[in-house]
CSV table of C-alpha atoms in Angstrom, one decimal:
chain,number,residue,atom,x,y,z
A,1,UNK,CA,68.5,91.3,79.0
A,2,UNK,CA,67.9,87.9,81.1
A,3,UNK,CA,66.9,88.0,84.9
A,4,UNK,CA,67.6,84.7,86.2
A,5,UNK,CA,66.8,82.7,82.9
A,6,UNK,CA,63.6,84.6,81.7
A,7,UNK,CA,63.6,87.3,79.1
A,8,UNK,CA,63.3,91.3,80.7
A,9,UNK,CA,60.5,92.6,79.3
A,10,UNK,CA,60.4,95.9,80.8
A,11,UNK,CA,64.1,97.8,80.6
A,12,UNK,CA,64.2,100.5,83.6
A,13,UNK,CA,65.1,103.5,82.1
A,14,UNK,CA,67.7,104.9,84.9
A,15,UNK,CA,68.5,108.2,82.7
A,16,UNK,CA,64.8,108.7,83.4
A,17,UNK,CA,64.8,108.3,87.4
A,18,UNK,CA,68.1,110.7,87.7
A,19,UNK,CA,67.0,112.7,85.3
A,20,UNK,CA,64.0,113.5,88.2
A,21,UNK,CA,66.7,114.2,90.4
A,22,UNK,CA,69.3,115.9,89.1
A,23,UNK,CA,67.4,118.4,86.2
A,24,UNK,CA,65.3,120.2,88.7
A,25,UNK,CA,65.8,121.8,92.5
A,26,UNK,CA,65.5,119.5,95.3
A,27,UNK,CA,63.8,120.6,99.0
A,28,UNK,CA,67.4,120.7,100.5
A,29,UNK,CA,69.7,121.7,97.8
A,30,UNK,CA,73.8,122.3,98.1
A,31,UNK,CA,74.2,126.4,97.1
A,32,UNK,CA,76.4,124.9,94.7
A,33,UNK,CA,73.9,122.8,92.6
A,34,UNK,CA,72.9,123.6,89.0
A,35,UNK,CA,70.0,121.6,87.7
A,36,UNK,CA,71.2,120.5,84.3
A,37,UNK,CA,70.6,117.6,81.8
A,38,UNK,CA,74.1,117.2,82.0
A,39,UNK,CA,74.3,116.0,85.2
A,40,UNK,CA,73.6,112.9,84.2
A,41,UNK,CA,75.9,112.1,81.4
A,42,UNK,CA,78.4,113.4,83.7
A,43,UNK,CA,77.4,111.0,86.8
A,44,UNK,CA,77.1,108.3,84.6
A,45,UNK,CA,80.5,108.5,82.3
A,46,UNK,CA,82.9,110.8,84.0
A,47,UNK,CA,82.8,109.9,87.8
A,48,UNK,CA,84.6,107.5,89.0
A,49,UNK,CA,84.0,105.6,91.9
A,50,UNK,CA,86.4,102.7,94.0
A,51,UNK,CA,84.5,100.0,96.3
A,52,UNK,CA,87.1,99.0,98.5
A,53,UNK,CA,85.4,94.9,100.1
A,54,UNK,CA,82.6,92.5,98.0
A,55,UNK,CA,81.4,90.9,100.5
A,56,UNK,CA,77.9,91.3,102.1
A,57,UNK,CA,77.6,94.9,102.7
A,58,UNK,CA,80.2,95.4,99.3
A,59,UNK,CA,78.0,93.3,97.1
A,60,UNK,CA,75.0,95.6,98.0
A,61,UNK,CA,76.7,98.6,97.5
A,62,UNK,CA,78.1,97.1,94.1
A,63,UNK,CA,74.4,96.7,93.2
A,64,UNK,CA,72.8,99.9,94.0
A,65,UNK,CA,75.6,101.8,92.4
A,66,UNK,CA,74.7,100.3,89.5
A,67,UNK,CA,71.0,101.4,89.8
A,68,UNK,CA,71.8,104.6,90.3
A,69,UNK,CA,73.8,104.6,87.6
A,70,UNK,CA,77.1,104.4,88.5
A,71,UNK,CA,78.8,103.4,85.3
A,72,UNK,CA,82.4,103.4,85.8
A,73,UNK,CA,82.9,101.5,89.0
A,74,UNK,CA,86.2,99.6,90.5
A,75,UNK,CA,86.6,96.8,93.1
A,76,UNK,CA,88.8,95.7,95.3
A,77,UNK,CA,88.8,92.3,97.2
A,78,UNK,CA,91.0,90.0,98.8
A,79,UNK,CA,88.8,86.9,99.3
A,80,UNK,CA,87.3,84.4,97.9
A,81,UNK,CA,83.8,82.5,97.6
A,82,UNK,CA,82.3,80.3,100.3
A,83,UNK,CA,79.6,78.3,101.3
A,84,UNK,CA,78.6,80.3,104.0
A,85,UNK,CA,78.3,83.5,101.8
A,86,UNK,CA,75.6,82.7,100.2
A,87,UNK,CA,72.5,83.2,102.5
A,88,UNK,CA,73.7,86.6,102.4
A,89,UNK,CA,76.2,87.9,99.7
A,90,UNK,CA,73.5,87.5,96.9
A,91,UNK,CA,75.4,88.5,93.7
A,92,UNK,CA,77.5,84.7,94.3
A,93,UNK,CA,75.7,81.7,93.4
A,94,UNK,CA,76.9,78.1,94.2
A,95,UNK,CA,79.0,77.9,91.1
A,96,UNK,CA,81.1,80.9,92.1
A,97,UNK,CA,82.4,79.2,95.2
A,98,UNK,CA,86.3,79.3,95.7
A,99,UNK,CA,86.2,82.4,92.8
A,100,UNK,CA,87.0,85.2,94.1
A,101,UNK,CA,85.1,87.7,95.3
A,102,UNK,CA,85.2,90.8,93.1
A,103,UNK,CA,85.6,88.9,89.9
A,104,UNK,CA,82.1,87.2,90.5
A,105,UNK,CA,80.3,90.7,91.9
A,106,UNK,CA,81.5,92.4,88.8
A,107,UNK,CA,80.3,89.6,86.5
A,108,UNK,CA,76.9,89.6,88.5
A,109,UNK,CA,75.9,93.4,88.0
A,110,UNK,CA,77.0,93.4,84.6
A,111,UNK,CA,75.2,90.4,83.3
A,112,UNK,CA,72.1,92.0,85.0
A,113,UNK,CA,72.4,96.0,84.0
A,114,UNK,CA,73.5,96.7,80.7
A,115,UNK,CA,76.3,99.6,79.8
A,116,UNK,CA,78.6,99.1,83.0
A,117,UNK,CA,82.0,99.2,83.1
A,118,UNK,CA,83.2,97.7,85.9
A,119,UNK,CA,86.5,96.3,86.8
A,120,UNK,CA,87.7,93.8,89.4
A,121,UNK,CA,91.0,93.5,91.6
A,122,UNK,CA,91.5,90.4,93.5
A,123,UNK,CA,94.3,91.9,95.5
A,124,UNK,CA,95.0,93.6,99.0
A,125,UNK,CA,94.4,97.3,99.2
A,126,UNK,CA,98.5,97.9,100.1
A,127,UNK,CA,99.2,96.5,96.3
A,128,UNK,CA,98.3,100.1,94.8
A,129,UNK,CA,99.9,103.1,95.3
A,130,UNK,CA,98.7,106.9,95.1
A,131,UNK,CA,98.6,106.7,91.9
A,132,UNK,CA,96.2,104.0,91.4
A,133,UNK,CA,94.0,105.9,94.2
A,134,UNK,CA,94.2,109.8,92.7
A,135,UNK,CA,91.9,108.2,89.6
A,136,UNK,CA,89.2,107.7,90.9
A,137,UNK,CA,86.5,110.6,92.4
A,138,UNK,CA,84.8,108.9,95.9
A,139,UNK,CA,85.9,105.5,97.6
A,140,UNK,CA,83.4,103.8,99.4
A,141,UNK,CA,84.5,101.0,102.0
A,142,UNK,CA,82.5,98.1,103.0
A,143,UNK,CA,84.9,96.4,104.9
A,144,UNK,CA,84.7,94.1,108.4
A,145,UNK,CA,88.3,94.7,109.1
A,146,UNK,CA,89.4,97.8,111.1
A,147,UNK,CA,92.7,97.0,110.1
A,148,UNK,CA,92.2,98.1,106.3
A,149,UNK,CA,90.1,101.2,107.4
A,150,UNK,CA,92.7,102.3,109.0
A,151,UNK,CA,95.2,102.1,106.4
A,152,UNK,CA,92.6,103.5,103.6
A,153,UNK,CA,92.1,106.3,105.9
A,154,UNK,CA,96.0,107.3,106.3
A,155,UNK,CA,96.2,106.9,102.5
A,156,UNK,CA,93.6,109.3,101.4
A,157,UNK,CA,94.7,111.9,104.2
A,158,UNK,CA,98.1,111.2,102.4
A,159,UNK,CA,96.5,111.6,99.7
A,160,UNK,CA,95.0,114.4,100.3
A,161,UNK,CA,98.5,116.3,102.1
A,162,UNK,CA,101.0,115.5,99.5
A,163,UNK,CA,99.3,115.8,96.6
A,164,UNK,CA,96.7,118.5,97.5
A,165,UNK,CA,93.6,116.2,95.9
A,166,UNK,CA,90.7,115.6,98.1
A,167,UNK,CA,89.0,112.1,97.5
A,168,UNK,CA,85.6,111.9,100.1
A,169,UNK,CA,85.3,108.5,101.6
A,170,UNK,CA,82.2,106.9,102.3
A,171,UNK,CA,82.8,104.5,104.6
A,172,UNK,CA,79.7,101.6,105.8
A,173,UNK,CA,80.1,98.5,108.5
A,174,UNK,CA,77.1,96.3,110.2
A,175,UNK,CA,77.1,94.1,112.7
A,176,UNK,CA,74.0,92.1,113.0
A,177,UNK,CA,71.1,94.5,113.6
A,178,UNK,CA,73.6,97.8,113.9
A,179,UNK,CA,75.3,99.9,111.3
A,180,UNK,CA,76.5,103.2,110.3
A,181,UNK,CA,77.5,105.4,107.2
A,182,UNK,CA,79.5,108.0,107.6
A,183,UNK,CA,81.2,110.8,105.3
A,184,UNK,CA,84.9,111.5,105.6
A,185,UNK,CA,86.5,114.1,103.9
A,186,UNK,CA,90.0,114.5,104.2
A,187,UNK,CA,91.8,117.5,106.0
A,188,UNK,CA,88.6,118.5,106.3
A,189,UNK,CA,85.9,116.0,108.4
A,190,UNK,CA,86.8,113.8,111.4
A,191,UNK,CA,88.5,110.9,109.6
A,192,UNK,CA,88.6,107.0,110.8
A,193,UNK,CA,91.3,107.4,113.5
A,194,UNK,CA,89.3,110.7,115.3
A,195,UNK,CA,87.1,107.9,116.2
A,196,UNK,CA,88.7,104.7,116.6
A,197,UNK,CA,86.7,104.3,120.3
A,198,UNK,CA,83.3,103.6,118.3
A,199,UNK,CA,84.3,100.6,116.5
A,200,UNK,CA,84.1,97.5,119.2
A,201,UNK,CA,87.0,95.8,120.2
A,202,UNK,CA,88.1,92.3,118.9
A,203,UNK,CA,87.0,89.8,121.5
A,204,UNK,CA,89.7,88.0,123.0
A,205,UNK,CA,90.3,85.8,125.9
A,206,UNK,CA,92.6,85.7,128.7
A,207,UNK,CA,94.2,82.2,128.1
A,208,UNK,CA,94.7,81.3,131.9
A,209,UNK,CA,90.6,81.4,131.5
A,210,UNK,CA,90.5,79.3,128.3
A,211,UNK,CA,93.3,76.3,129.9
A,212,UNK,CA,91.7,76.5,133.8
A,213,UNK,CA,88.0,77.9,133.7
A,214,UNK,CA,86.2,77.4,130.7
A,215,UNK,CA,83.1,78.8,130.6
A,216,UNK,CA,81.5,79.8,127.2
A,217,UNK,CA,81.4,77.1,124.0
A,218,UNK,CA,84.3,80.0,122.9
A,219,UNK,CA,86.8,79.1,125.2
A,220,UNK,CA,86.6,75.5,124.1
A,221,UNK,CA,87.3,76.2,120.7
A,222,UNK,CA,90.0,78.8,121.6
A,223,UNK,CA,91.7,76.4,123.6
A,224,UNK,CA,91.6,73.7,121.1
A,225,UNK,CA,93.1,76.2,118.5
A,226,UNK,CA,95.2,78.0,120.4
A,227,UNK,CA,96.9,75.2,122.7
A,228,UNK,CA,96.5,71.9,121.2
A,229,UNK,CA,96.6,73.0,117.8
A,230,UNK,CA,100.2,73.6,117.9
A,231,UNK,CA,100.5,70.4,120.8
A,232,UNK,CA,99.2,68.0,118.3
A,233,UNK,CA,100.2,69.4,115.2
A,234,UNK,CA,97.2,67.5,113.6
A,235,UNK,CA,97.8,68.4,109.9
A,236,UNK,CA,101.9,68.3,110.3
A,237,UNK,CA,104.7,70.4,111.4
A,238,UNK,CA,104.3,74.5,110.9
A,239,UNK,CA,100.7,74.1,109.6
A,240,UNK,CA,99.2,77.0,111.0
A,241,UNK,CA,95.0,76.5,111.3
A,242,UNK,CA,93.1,77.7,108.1
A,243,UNK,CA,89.9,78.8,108.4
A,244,UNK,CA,88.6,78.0,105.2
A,245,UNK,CA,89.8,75.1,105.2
A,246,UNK,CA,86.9,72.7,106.1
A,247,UNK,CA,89.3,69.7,107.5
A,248,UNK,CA,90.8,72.2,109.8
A,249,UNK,CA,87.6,73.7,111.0
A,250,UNK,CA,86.0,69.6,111.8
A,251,UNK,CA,89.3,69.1,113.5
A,252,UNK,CA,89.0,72.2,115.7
A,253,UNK,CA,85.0,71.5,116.3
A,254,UNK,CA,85.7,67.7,117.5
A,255,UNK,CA,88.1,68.9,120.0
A,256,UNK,CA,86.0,71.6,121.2
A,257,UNK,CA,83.3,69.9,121.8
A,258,UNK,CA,85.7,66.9,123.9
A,259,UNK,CA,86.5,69.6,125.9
A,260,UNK,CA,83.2,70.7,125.8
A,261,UNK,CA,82.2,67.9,127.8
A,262,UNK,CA,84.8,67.8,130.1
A,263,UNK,CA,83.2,70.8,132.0
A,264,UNK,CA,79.7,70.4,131.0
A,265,UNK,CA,79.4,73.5,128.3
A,266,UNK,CA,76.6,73.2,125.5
A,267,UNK,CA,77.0,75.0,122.3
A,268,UNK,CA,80.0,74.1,120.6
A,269,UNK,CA,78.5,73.9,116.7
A,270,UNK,CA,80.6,73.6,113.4
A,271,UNK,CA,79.5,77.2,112.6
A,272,UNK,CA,80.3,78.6,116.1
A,273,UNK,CA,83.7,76.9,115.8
A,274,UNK,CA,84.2,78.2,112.4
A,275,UNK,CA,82.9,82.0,113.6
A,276,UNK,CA,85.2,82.1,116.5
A,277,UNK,CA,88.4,80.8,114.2
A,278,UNK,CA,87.4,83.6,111.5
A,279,UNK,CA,86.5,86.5,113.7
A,280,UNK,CA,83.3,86.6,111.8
A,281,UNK,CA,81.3,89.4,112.7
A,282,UNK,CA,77.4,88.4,112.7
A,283,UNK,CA,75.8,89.7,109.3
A,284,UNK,CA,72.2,90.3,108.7
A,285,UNK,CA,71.1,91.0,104.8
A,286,UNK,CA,68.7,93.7,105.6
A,287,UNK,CA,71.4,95.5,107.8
A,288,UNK,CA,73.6,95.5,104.6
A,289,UNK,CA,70.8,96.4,102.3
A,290,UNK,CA,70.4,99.8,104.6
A,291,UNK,CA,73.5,101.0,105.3
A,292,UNK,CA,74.6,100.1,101.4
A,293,UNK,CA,71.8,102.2,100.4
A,294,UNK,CA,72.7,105.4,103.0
A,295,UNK,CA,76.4,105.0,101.6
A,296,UNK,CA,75.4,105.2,97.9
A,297,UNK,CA,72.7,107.7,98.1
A,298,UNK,CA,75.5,109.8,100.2
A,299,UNK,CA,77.8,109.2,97.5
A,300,UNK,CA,75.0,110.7,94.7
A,301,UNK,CA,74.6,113.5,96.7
A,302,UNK,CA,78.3,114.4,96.9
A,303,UNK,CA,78.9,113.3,93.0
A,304,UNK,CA,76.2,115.8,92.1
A,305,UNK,CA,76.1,118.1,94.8
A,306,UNK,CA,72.6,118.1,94.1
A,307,UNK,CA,71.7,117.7,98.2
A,308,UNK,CA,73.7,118.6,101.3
A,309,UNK,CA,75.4,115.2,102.3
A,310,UNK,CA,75.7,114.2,105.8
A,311,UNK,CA,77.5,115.5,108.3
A,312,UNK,CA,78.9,113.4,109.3
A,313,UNK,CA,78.2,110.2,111.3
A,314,UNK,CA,74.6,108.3,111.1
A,315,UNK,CA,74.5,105.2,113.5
A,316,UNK,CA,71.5,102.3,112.9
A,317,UNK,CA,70.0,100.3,115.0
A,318,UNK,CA,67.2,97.7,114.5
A,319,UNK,CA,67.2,95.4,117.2
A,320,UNK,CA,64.1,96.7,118.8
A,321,UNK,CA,62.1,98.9,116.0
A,322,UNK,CA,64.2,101.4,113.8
A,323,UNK,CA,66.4,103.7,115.5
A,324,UNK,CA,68.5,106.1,113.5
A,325,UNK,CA,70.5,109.1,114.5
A,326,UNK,CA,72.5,111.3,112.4
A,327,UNK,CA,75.2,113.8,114.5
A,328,UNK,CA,78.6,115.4,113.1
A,329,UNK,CA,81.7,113.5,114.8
A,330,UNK,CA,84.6,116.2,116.1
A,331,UNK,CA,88.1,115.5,115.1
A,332,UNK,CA,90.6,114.7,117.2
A,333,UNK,CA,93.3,117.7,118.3
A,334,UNK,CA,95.7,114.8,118.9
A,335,UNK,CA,94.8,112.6,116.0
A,336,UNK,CA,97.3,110.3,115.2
A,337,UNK,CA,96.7,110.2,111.2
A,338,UNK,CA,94.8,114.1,110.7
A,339,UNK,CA,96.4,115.9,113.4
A,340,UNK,CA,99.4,115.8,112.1
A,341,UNK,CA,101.2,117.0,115.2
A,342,UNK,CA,103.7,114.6,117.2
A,343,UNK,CA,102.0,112.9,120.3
A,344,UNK,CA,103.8,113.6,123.7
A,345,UNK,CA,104.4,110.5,125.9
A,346,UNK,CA,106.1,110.7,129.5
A,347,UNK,CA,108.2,108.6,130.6
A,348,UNK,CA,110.9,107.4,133.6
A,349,UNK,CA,114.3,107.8,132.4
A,350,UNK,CA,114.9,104.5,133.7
A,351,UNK,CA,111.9,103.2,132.0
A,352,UNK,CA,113.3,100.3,129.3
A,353,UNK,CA,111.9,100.6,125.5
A,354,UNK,CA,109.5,97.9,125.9
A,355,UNK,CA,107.4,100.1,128.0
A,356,UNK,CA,107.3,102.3,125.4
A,357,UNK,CA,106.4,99.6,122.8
A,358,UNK,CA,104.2,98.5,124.9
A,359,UNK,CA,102.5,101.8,125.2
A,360,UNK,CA,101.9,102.1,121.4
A,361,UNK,CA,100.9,98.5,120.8
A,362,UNK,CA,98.0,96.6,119.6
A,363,UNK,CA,96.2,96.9,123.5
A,364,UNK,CA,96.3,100.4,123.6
A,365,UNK,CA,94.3,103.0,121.6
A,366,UNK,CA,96.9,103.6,118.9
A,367,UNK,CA,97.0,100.3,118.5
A,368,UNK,CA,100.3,100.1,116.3
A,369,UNK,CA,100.9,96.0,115.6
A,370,UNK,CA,104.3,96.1,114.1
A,371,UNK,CA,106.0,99.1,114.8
A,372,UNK,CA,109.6,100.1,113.2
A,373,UNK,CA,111.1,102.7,115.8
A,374,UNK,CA,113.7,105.4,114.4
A,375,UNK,CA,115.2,108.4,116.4
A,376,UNK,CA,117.8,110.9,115.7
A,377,UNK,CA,119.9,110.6,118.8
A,378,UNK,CA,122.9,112.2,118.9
A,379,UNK,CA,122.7,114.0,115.4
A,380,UNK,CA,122.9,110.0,114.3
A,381,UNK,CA,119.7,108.3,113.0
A,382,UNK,CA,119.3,105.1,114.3
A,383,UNK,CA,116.8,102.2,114.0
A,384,UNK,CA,115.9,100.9,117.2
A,385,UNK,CA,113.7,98.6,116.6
A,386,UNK,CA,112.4,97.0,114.0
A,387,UNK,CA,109.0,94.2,114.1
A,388,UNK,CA,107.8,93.4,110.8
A,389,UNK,CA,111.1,91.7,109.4
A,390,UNK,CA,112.4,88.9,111.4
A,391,UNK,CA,116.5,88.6,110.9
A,392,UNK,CA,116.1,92.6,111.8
A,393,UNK,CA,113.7,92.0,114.7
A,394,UNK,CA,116.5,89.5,116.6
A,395,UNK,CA,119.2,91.5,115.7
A,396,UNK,CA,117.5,94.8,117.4
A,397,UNK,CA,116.1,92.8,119.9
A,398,UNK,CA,117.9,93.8,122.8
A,399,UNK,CA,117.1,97.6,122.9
A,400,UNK,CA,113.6,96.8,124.3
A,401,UNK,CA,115.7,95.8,127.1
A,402,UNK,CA,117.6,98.7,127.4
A,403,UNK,CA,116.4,102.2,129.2
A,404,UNK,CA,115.9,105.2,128.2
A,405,UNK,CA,118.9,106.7,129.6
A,406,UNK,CA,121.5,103.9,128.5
A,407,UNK,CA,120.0,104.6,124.7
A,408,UNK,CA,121.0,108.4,124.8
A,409,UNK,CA,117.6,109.6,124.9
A,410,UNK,CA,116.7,113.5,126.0
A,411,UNK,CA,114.4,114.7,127.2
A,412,UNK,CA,111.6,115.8,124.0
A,413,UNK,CA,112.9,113.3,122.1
A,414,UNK,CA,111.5,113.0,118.9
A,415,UNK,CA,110.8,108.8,117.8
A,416,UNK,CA,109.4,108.1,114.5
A,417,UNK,CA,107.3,105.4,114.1
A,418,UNK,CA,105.9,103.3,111.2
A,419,UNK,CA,103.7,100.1,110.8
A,420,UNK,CA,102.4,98.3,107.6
A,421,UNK,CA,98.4,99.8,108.7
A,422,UNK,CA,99.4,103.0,108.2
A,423,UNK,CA,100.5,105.1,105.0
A,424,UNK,CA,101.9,107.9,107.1
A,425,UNK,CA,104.7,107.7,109.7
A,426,UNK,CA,103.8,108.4,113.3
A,427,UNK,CA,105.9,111.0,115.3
A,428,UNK,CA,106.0,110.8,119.0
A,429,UNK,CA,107.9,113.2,121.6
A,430,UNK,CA,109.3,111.1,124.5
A,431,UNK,CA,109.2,113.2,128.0
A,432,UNK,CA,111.3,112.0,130.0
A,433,UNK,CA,110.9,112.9,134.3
């Protein structure tokens, strides 16, 4: 085995550390665990584990899986390799750049540990169904989107509903100096949605701030994507801004920082411009080297049942010293994805269907983005609206303008809703007063 170009000369025996852990009783044991020298034949060739984002938290997950011994290990990514990964996402090199991600932290860990079997997706999370999922034993998520939490939460509680098969999920984030790993089982721990208040909102701006009052470097660079992107049109007609695209980004950054000096802001950088197109959350590598490590060594423990695992929320902080704390999150009696139970709205009868669009939207804490509304009004089921397909959007259209009362609505009315990030449909009860 080679370790960047020089010959190994001392092979870690892994059977040997697990063997330490697994063989013999631990000081905080599950009631269920049998030491055996099974256990790790078992760990290593029957369980099966899915990590769902290879970027930098994922690619440190990937890597102490396969220390641990984690032999049979899928991933899942939608991205590809770029320059600025590097400082941080160390299983990518400079020659990996525009590969994509999974393919290249898959081929990293198995050049470097022997007897892995790995496998990489370069696809979106929503191309597998249950099916795909119900393999597999734990999923672990190091993910910077809340977008696909959210939908790889609904799926395993689906998951775990229709087809009666509990699959834990690990899931890890960081930002900067802050993290946390926490354990989710389904039906059975507070899942992603419980808790939706503790992940921090996507910064935005009000754009009567970003045209009149600029203040911060951001608003230069929002204003120079948002309103003279599509004025100028820079790289032709309909070409939406790219943020990978480095002409785009230089583009964006020289107009910023015109603006910039219009009303005496400093700051405006290439990487600041690129950050703020991106919605890149700040990443530090020792953040993701932690909360990697808490996710995996969670994921041992409930592999093996060898220790008690956590229960079921433990929140990092190393901006001033080392804080941790460790304290079991309380689902939600109104949960939108575990509760399964309709959630009650009240309403005017006059009230038009925007308002209740507007109530279940992207601003608001259930934070549906494109909703598809269905009722059974009447003893007829009818779509009433419908975002996510535009020829069916215009036609329906002109119910959002229409009220309560002249759409036949009673009072308890019972609207279904779905949207593309989440598996399960949504069932509200419309009160009408």
């Amino acid at each position: 085995m080679k370790l960047s170009g020089m010959e190994c000369t001392n092979t870690i025996n892994y059977d040997l550390h697990l063997s330490r852990l697994l063989v013999r009783q631990g000081s905080n044991p599950d009631p269920d665990f049998v030491p055996s020298p099974n256990m790790v034949p078992m760990l290593q060739d029957q369980c099966k584990i899915l990590v769902v984002g290879a970027g930098g938290l994922g690619c440190e997950i990937i890597k102490c899986l396969a220390m641990t011994g984690f032999r049979a290990v899928h991933v899942i990514d939608m991205d590809t390799i770029d320059l600025s990964n590097l400082n941080r996402q160390f299983l990518f090199t400079p020659d990996d750049i525009g590969k994509p991600k999974a393919e290249a932290a898959v081929r990293a860990v198995m050049k470097r540990i022997p007897g892995l079997r790995y496998v990489a997706h370069y696809n979106k999370i929503q191309d597998f169904d249950d099916d795909f999922y119900l393999q597999f034993n734990i999923v672990i998520c190091g993910l910077d989107s809340v977008y696909a939490r959210r939908w790889m939460n609904s799926t395993l509680l689906n998951i775990a509903i229709q087809r009666e098969s509990i699959i834990p999920f690990l899931d890890g984030g960081t930002e900067a100096f802050k993290g946390h790993c926490r354990v989710v089982i389904p039906t059975k721990t507070a899942c992603i949605e419980c808790n939706m208040d503790l992940y921090p909102p996507q910064q935005n701006f009000p754009l009567c701030t970003i045209a009149n009052t600029p203040r911060l470097p951001e608003h230069c660079v929002e204003y120079a994507k948002i309103v003279l992107w599509p004025k100028e049109e820079p790289f032709g007609s309909g070409v939406g801004v790219d943020g990978d695209n480095p002409d785009h980004i230089t583009w964006l950054y020289k107009t910023a920082v015109d603006r910039a000096k219009s009303y005496n802001i400093s700051g405006v950088t290439y990487r600041l411009t690129q950050g703020v197109t991106k919605r890149i959350i700040p990443a530090v590598a020792s953040t993701n080297a932690t909360i990697a490590a808490a996710c995996v060594t969670e994921c041992l423990k409930i592999a093996t049942s060898s220790y008690n695992y956590l229960d079921n929320y433990m929140m990092f902080n190393n901006v001033d010293g080392i804080y941790t704390f460790a304290f079991t999150s309380e689902r939600k009696e109104n949960c939108l994805v575990c509760s399964r139970c309709s959630q009650e709205l009240s309403f005017s009868a006059s009230d038009k269907l925007q308002v209740f669009l507007d109530k279940i939207g992207e601003e608001t804490g259930f934070n549906l983005k494109k909703p598809t509304l269905t009722a059974n009004i009447a003893g007829e089921n009818r779509t009433l609206y419908m975002s996510n397909l535009a020829q069916m959007e215009e036609v329906l259209r002109p119910n959002l303008e229409k009220t309560f009362k002249e759409l036949d609505f009673v009072d308890g009315q019972e609207v279904i809703v779905t949207d593309p990030g989440m598996k399960m449909p949504v069932h509200f009860q419309v009160h009408l007063e």
